[in-house]
CSV table of C-alpha atoms and ligand atoms in Angstrom, one decimal:
chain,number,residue,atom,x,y,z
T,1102,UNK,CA,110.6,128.1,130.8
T,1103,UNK,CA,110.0,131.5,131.5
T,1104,UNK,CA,106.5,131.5,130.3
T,1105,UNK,CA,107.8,130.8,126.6
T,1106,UNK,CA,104.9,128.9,124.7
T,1107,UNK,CA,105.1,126.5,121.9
T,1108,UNK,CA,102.7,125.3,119.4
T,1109,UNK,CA,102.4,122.3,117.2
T,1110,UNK,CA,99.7,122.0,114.5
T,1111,UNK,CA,99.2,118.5,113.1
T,1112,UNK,CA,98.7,115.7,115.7
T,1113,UNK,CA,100.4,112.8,113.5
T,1114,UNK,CA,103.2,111.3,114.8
T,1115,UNK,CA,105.5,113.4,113.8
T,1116,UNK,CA,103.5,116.5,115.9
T,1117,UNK,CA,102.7,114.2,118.5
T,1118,UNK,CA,106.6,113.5,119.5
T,1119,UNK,CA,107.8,117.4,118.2
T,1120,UNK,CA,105.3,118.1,121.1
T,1121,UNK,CA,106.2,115.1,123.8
T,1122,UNK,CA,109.7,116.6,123.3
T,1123,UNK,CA,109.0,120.1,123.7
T,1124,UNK,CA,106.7,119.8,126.8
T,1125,UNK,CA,109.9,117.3,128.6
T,1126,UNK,CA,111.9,121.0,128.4
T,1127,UNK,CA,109.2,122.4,130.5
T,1128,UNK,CA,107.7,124.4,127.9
T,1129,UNK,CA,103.7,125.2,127.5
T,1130,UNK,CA,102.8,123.4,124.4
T,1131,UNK,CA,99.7,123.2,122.8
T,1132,UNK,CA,98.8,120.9,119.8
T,1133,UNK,CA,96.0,121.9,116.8
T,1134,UNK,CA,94.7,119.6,114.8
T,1135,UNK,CA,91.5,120.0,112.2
T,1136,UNK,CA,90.3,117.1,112.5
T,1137,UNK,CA,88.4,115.7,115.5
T,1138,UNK,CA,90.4,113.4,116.9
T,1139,UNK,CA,94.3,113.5,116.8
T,1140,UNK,CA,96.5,110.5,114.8
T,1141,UNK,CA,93.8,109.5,112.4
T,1142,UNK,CA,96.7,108.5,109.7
T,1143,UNK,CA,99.2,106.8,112.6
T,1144,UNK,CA,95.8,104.3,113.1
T,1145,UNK,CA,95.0,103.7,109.5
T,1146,UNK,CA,98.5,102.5,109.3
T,1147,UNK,CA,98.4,100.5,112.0
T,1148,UNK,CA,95.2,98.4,110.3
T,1149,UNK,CA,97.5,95.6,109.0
T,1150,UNK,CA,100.0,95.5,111.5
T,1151,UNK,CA,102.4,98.9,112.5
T,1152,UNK,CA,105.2,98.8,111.1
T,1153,UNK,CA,107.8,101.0,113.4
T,1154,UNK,CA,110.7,100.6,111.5
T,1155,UNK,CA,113.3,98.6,111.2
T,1156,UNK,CA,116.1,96.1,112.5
T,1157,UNK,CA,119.1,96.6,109.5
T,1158,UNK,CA,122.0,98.2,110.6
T,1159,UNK,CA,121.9,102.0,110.9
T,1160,UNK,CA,124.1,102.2,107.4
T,1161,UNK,CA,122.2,100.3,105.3
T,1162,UNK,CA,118.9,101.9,106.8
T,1163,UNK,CA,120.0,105.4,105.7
T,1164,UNK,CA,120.1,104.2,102.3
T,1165,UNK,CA,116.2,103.1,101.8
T,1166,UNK,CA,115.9,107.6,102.1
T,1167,UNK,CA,116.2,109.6,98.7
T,1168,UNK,CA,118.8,111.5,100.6
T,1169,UNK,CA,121.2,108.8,102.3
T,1170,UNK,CA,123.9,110.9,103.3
T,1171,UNK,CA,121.6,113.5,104.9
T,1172,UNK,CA,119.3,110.6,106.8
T,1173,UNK,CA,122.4,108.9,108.0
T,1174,UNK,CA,123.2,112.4,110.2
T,1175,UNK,CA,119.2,112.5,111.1
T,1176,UNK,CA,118.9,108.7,112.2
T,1177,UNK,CA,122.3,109.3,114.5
T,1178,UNK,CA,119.8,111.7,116.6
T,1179,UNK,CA,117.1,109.5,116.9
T,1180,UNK,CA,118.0,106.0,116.1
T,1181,UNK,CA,115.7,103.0,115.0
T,1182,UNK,CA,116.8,101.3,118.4
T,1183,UNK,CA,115.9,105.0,119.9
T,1184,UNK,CA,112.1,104.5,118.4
T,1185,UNK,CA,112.3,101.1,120.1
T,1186,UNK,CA,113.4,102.4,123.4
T,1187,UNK,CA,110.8,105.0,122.8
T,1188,UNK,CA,107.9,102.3,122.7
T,1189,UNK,CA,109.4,100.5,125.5
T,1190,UNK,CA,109.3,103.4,127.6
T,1191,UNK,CA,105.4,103.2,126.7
T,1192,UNK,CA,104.7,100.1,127.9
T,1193,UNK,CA,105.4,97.9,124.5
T,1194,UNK,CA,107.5,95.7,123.4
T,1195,UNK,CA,108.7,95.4,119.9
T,1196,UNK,CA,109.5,92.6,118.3
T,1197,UNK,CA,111.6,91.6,114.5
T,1198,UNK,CA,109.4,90.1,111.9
T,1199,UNK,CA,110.8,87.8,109.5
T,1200,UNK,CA,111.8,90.7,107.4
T,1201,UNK,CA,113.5,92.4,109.7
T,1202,UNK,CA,111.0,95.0,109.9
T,1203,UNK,CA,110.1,96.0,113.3
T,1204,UNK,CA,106.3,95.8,115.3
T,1205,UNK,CA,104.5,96.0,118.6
T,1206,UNK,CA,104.3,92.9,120.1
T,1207,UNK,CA,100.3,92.2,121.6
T,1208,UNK,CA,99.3,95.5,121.8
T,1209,UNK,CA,96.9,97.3,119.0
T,1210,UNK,CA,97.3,100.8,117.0
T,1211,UNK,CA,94.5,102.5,119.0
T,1212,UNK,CA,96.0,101.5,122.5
T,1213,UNK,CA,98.9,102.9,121.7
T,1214,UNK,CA,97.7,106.0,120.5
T,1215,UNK,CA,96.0,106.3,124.2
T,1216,UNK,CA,99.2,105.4,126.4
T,1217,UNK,CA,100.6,107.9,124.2
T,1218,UNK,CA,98.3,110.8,124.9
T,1219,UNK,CA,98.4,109.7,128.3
T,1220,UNK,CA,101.8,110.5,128.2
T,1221,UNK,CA,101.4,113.7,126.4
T,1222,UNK,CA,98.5,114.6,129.0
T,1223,UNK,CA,101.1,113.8,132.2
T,1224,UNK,CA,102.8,116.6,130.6
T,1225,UNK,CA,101.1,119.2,130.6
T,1226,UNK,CA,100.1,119.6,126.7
T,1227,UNK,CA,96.8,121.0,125.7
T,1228,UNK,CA,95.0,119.9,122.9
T,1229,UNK,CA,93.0,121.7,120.6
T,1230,UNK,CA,91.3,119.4,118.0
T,1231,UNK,CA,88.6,120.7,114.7
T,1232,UNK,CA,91.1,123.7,114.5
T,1233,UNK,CA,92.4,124.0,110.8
T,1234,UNK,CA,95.6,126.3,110.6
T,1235,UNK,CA,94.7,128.9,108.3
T,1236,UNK,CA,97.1,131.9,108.6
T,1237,UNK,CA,100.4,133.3,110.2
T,1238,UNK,CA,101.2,136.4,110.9
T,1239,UNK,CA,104.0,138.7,112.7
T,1240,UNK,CA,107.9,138.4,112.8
T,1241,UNK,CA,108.2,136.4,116.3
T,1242,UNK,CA,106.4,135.8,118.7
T,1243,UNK,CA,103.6,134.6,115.7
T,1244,UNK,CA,99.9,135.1,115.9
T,1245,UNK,CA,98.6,132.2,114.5
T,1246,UNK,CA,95.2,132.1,112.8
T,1247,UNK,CA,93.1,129.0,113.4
T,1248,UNK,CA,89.4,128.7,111.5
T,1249,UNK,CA,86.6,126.3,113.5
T,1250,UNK,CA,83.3,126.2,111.3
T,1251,UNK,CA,82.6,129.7,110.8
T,1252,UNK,CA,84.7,131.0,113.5
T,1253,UNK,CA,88.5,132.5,113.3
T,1254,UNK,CA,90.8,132.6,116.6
T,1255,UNK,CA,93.9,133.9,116.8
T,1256,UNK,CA,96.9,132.7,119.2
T,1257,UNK,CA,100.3,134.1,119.8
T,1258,UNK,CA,103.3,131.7,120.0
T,1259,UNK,CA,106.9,132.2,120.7
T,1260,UNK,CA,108.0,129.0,118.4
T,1261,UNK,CA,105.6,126.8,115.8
T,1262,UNK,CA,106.1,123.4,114.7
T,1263,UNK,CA,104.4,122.8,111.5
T,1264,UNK,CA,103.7,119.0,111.1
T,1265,UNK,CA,100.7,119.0,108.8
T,1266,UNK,CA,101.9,115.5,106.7
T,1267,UNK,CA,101.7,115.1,102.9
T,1268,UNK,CA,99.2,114.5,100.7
T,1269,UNK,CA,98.2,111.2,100.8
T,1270,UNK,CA,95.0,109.8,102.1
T,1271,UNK,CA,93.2,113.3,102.7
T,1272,UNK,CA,90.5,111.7,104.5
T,1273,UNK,CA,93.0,111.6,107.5
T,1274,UNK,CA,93.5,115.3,107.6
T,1275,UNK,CA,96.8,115.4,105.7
T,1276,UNK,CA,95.2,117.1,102.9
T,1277,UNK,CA,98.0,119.8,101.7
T,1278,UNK,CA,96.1,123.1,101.8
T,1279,UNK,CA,98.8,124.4,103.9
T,1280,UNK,CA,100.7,124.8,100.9
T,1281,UNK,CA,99.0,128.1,99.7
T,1282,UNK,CA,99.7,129.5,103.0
T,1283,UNK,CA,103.8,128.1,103.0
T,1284,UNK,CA,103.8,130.3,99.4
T,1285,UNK,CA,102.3,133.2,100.7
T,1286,UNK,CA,104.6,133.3,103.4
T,1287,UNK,CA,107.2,133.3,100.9
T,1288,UNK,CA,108.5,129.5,101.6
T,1289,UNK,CA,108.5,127.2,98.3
T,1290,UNK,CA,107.1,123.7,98.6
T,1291,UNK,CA,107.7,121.6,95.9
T,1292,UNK,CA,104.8,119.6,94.2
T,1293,UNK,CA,103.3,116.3,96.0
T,1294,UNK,CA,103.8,113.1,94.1
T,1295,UNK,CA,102.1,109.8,95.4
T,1296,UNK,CA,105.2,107.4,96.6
T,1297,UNK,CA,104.6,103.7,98.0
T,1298,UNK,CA,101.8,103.2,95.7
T,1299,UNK,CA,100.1,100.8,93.1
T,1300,UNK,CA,100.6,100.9,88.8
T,1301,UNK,CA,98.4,100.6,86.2
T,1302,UNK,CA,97.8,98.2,83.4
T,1303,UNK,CA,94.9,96.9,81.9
T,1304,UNK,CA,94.8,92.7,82.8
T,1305,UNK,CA,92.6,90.0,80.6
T,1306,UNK,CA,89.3,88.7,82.7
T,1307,UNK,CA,91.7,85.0,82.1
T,1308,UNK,CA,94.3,86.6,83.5
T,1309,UNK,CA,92.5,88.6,86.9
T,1310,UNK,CA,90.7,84.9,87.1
T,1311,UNK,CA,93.9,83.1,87.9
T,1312,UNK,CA,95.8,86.2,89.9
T,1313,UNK,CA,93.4,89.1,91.5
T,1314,UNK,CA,94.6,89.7,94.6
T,1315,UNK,CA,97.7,86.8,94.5
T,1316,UNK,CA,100.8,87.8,95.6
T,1317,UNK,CA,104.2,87.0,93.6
T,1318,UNK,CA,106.7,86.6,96.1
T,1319,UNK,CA,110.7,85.6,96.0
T,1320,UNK,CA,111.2,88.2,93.1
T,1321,UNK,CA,114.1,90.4,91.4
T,1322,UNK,CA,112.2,93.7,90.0
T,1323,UNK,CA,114.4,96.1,87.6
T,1324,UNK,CA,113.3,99.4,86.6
T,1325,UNK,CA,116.1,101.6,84.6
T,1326,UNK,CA,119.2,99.6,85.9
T,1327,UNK,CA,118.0,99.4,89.4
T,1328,UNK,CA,117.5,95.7,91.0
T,1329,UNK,CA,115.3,94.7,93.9
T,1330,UNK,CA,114.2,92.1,95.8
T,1331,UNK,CA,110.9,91.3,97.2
T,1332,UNK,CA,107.2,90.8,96.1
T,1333,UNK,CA,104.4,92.3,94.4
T,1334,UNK,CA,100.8,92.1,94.3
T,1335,UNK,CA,98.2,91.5,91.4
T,1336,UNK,CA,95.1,93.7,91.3
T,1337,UNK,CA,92.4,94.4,89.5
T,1338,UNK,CA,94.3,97.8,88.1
T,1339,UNK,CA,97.7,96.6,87.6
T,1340,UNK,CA,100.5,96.1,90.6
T,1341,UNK,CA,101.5,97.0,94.4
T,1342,UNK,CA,103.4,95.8,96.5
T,1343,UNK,CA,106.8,96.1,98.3
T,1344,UNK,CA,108.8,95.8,95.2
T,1345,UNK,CA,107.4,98.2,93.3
T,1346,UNK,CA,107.5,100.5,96.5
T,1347,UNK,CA,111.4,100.7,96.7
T,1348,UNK,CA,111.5,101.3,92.7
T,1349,UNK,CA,108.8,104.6,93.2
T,1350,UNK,CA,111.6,107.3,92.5
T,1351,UNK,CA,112.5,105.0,89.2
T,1352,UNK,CA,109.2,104.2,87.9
T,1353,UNK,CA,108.3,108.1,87.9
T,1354,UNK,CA,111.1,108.5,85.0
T,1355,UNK,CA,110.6,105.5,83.3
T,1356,UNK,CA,107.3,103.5,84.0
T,1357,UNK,CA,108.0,100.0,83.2
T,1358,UNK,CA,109.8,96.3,85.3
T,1359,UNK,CA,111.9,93.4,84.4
T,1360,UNK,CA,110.8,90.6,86.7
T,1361,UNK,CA,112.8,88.1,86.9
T,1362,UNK,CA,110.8,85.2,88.5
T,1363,UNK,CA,113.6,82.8,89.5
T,1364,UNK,CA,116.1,84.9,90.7
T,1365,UNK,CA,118.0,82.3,92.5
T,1366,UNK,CA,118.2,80.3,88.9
T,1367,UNK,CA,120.5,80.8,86.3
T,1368,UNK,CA,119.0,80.0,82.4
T,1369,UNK,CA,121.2,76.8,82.3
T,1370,UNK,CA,119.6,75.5,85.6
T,1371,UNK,CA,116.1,76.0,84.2
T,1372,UNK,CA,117.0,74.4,81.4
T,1373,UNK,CA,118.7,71.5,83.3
T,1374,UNK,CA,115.4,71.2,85.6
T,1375,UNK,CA,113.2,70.7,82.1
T,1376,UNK,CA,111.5,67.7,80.8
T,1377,UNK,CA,110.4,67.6,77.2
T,1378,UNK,CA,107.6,65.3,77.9
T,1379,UNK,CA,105.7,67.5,80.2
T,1380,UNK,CA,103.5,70.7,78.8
T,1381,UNK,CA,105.1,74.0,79.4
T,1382,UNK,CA,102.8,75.3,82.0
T,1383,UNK,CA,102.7,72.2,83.7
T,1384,UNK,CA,106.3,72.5,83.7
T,1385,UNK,CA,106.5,75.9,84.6
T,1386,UNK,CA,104.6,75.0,87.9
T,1387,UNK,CA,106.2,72.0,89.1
T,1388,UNK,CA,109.6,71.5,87.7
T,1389,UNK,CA,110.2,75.6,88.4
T,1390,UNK,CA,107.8,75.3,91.2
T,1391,UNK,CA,106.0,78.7,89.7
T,1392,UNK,CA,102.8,79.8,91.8
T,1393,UNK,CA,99.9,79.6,89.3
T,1394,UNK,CA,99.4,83.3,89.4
T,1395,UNK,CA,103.6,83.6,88.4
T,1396,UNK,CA,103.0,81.2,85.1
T,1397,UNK,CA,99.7,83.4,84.8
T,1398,UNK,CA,101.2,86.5,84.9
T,1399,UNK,CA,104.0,85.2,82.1
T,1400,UNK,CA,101.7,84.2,79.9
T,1401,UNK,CA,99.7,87.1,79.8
T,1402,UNK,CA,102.4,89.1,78.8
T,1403,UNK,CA,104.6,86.9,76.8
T,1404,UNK,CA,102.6,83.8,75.6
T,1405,UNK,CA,105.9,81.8,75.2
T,1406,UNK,CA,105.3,78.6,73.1
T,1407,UNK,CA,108.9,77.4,73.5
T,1408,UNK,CA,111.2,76.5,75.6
T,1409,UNK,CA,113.6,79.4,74.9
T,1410,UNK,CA,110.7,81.6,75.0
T,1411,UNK,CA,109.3,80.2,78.6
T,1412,UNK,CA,113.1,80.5,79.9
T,1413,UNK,CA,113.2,84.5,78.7
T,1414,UNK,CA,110.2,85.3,80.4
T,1415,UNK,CA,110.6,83.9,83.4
T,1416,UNK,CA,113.9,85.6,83.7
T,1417,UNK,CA,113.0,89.1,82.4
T,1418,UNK,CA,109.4,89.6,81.6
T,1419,UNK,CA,109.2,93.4,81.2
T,1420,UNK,CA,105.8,95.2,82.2
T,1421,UNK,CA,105.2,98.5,81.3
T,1422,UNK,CA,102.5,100.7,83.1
T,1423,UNK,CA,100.1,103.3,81.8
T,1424,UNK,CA,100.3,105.4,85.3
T,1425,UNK,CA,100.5,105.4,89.0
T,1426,UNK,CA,97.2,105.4,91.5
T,1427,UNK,CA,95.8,108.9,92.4
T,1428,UNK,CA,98.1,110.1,95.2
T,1429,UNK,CA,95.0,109.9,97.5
T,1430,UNK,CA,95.5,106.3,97.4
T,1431,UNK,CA,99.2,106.4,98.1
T,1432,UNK,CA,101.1,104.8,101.3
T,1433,UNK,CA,103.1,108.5,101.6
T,1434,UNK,CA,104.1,111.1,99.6
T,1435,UNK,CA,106.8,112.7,98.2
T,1436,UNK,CA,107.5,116.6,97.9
T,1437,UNK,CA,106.7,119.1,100.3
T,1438,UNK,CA,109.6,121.4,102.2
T,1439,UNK,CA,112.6,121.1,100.7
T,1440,UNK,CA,115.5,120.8,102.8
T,1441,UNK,CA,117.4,123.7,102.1
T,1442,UNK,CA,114.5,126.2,103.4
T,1443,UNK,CA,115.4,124.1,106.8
T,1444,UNK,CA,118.3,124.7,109.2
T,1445,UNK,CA,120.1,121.6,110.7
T,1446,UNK,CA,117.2,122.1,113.7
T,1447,UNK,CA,114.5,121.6,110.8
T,1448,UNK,CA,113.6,125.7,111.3
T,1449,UNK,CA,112.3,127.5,108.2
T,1450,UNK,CA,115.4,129.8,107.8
T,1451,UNK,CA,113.1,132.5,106.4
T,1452,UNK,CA,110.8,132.4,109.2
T,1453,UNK,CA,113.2,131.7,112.5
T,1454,UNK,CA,111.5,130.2,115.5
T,1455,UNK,CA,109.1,128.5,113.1
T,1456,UNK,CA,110.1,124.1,112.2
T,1457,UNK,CA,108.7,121.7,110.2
T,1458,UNK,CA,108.4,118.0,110.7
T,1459,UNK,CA,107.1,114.8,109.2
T,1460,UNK,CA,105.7,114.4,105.9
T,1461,UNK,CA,105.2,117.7,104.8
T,1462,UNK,CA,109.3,117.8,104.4
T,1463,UNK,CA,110.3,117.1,100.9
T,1464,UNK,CA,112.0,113.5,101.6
T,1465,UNK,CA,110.6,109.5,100.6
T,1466,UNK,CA,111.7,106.2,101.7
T,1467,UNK,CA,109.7,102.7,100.7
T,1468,UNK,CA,107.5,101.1,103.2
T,1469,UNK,CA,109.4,98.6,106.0
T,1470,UNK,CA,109.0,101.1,108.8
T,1471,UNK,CA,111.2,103.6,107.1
T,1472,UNK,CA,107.9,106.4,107.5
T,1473,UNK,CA,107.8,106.2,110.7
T,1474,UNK,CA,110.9,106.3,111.7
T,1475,UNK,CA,111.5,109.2,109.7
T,1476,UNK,CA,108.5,111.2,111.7
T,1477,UNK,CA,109.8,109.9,115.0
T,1478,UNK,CA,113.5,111.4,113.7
T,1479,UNK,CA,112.4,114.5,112.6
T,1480,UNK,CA,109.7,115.3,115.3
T,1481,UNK,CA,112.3,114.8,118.0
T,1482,UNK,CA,114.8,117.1,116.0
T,1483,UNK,CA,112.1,119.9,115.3
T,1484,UNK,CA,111.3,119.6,118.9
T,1485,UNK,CA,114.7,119.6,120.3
T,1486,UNK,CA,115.2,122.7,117.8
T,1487,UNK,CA,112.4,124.4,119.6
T,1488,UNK,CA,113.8,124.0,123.3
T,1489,UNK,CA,116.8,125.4,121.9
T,1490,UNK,CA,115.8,128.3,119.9
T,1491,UNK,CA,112.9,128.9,123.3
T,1492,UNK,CA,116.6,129.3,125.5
T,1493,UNK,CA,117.7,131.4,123.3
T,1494,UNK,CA,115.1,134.1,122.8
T,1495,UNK,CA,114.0,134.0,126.8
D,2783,FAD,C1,97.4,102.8,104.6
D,2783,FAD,C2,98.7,103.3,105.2
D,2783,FAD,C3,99.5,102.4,105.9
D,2783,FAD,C4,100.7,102.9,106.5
D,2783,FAD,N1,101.5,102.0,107.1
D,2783,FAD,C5,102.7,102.4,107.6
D,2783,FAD,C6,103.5,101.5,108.4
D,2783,FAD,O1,103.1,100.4,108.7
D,2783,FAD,N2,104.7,102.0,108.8
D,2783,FAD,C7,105.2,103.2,108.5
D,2783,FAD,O2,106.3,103.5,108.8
D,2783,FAD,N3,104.4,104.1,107.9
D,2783,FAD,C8,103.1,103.7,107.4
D,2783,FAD,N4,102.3,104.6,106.8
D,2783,FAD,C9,102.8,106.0,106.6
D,2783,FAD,C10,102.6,106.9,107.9
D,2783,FAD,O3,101.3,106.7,108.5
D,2783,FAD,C11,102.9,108.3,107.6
D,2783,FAD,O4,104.1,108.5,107.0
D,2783,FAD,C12,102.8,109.2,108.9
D,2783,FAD,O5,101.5,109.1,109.4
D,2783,FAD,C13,103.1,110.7,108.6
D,2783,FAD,O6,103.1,111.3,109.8
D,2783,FAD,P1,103.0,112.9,109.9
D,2783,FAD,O7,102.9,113.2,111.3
D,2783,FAD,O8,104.1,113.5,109.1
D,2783,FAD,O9,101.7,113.3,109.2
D,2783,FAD,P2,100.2,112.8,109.4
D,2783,FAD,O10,100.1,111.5,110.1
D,2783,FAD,O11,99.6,112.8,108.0
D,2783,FAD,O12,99.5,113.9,110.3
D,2783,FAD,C14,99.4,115.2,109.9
D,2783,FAD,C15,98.3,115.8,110.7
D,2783,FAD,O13,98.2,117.2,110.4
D,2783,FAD,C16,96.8,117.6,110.4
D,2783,FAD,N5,96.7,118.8,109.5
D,2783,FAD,C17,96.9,119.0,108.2
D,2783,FAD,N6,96.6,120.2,107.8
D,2783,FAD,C18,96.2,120.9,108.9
D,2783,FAD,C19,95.8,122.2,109.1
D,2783,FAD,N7,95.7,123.2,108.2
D,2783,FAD,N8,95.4,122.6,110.4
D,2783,FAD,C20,95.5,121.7,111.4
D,2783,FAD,N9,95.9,120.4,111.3
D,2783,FAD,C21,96.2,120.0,110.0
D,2783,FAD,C22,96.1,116.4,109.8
D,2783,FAD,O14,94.8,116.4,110.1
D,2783,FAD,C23,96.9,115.3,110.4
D,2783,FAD,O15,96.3,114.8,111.6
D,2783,FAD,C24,101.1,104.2,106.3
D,2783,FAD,C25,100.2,105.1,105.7
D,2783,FAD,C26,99.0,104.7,105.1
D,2783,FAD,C27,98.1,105.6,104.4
């Protein structure tokens, strides 16, 4: 387009699609990326199995964001059955799980990653990797200031897509020392906070025995009115697990759970299933059909003696936390850009021509494919943006 060039720095998914999109418009694109290699963080998540996103209907999906009525506008323009077209397109299927979360069927993370950089190769984007962003300067076109080693390079730009990623799992490359830089150019970034991630609380050696490393599944987990289903995890710290995950934004405020074990149980039903004669653990497991870890996990908080007392616990044994994992350990993070410094296009509207995507934008959703989706959605959008804003100007 009229020799207009665009860059992208951060070659996560997010960057990766902001720039597949941007190079479809005809538009010279050219990804940076500090590390070596590009999508370091899209492979670590695809070590147990990549979870895309997911198969609920579009409503419902929209409410797993912190912003629901905002996401519900975003998915519209690049829809969970989009992503899935998206892969198709690639060469891989998709298939539902049991939880309605959505994967690649048969083919593995890194292969993925390659038919994808094929793609991006077939047209016509240049990569630059072991470039760290380090400094913007001008009004439009930008002069962009890259550092590699010892060395400073400076390239002009007619429209920038920042997709840098949070602050989670550094070792990837999404280590937030763009935010200095965001500051300095006079855009506010608010503070990263470790989302999707484990709690804390100090287990008896009886207890980690019994449960390290069991999961607790078929559960009801309440934190400060809010009820979910799903499972969690015992670990040598404390907790993770999918439960905890959706209750991140709650648990911040107000770090403690009521499980209730037996959700599908009223009191009176456990009561009904009881037999006097038998001990209360033994009971617990097989009249209540508890896992051992479950009866564990009850008696290490609430050593109930009686039956009244087993009966409370199983339906609200309340676990309070001393504090969440370092961030660095986190699934994703939340904070970053917030979303009134970004147009509907995702551009910074103090610094036009200029978008953000992924991560790095202040927004968090639990695991189940939600992440990704929400890259995919806002990479197409930032990259869309840019085609438009290129017209525009040229
Ligand atoms: C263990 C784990 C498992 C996960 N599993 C899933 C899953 O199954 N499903 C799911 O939906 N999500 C999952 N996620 C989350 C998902 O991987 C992230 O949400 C996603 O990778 C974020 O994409 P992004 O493009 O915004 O940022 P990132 O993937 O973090 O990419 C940002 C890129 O920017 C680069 N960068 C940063 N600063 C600079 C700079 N100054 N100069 C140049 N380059 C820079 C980084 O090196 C990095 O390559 C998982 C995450 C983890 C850690």
């Amino acid at each position: 387009m009229n020799g207009a060039s665009a860059v992208v720095i951060g070659a996560g998914p997010a960057g990766l699609r902001a720039a597949e999109v941007i190079a479809q418009r005809g538009i010279h694109t050219t990804i940076f990326e500090q590390k070596a290699s590009p999508g370091r963080k899209f492979l670590v998540a695809g070590r147990g199995g990549l979870n895309i996103t997911h198969s609920e209907p579009l409503e419902d999906f929209a409410t797993r964001y912190d912003l629901p009525a905002r996401w519900r506008g975003l998915l519209r323009r690049f829809s969970p059955d989009d992503l899935r077209g998206w892969f198709k397109e690639l060469g891989v299927e998709t298939f539902v799980g049991t939880s309605g979360r959505v994967f690649p069927r048969n083919v593995r993370t890194p292969m993925i990653l390659e038919l994808w950089l094929e793609r991006l190769d077939r047209l016509g984007v240049d990569f630059q990797v072991g470039r760290r962003f380090h400094q913007m300067l001008g009004s439009g076109p930008y002069d962009l200031v890259f550092q590699r080693g010892t060395k400073y390079h400076l390239v002009t730009a007619d429209a920038v897509v920042f997709a840098l990623g949070g602050a989670s799992w550094p070792q990837t490359g999404s280590d937030a020392l763009w935010v200095e830089e965001f500051r300095r150019l006079g855009v506010p970034v608010s503070e990263f906070v470790a989302a999707n991630v484990g709690w804390e609380r100090r287990w008896s050696e009886a207890f980690l025995d019994v449960a390290d490393g069991k999961p607790l599944k078929n559960l009801q987990v309440t934190c400060s009115g809010r009820s979910v289903k799903g499972e969690l995890m015992v670990t040598e710290y404390g907790l993770e697990g999918g439960a905890l995950y959706q209750l991140t934004r709650e648990l911040r405020k107000f770090p403690q759970i009521e499980v209730d074990f037996k959700p599908g149980l009223s009191r009176a039903q456990l009561e009904e299933r009881w037999r006097a004669d038998v001990d209360p653990r033994e009971g617990a497991l097989r009249l209540w059909r508890m896992s051992a870890a479950a009866v564990a996990l009850i008696q290490e908080i609430a050593q109930p003696k009686t039956l009244p007392q087993w009966i409370a616990a199983v339906k609200r044994c309340r676990i309070v936390f001393e504090r969440p994992r370092p961030i660095e350990e986190a699934i994703s993070s939340a904070g970053g850009v917030p979303w009134d410094q970004l147009t509907d296009d995702l551009m910074l509207r103090s610094v036009p021509g200029v978008f953000c995507a992924g991560e790095m934008i202040d927004w968090e959703a639990p695991t189940g494919g939600y992440l990704m989706q929400g890259c995919f959605v806002t990479g197409t959008i930032a990259g869309e943006g840019v085609a438009k804003w290129i017209a525009k100007a040229h």
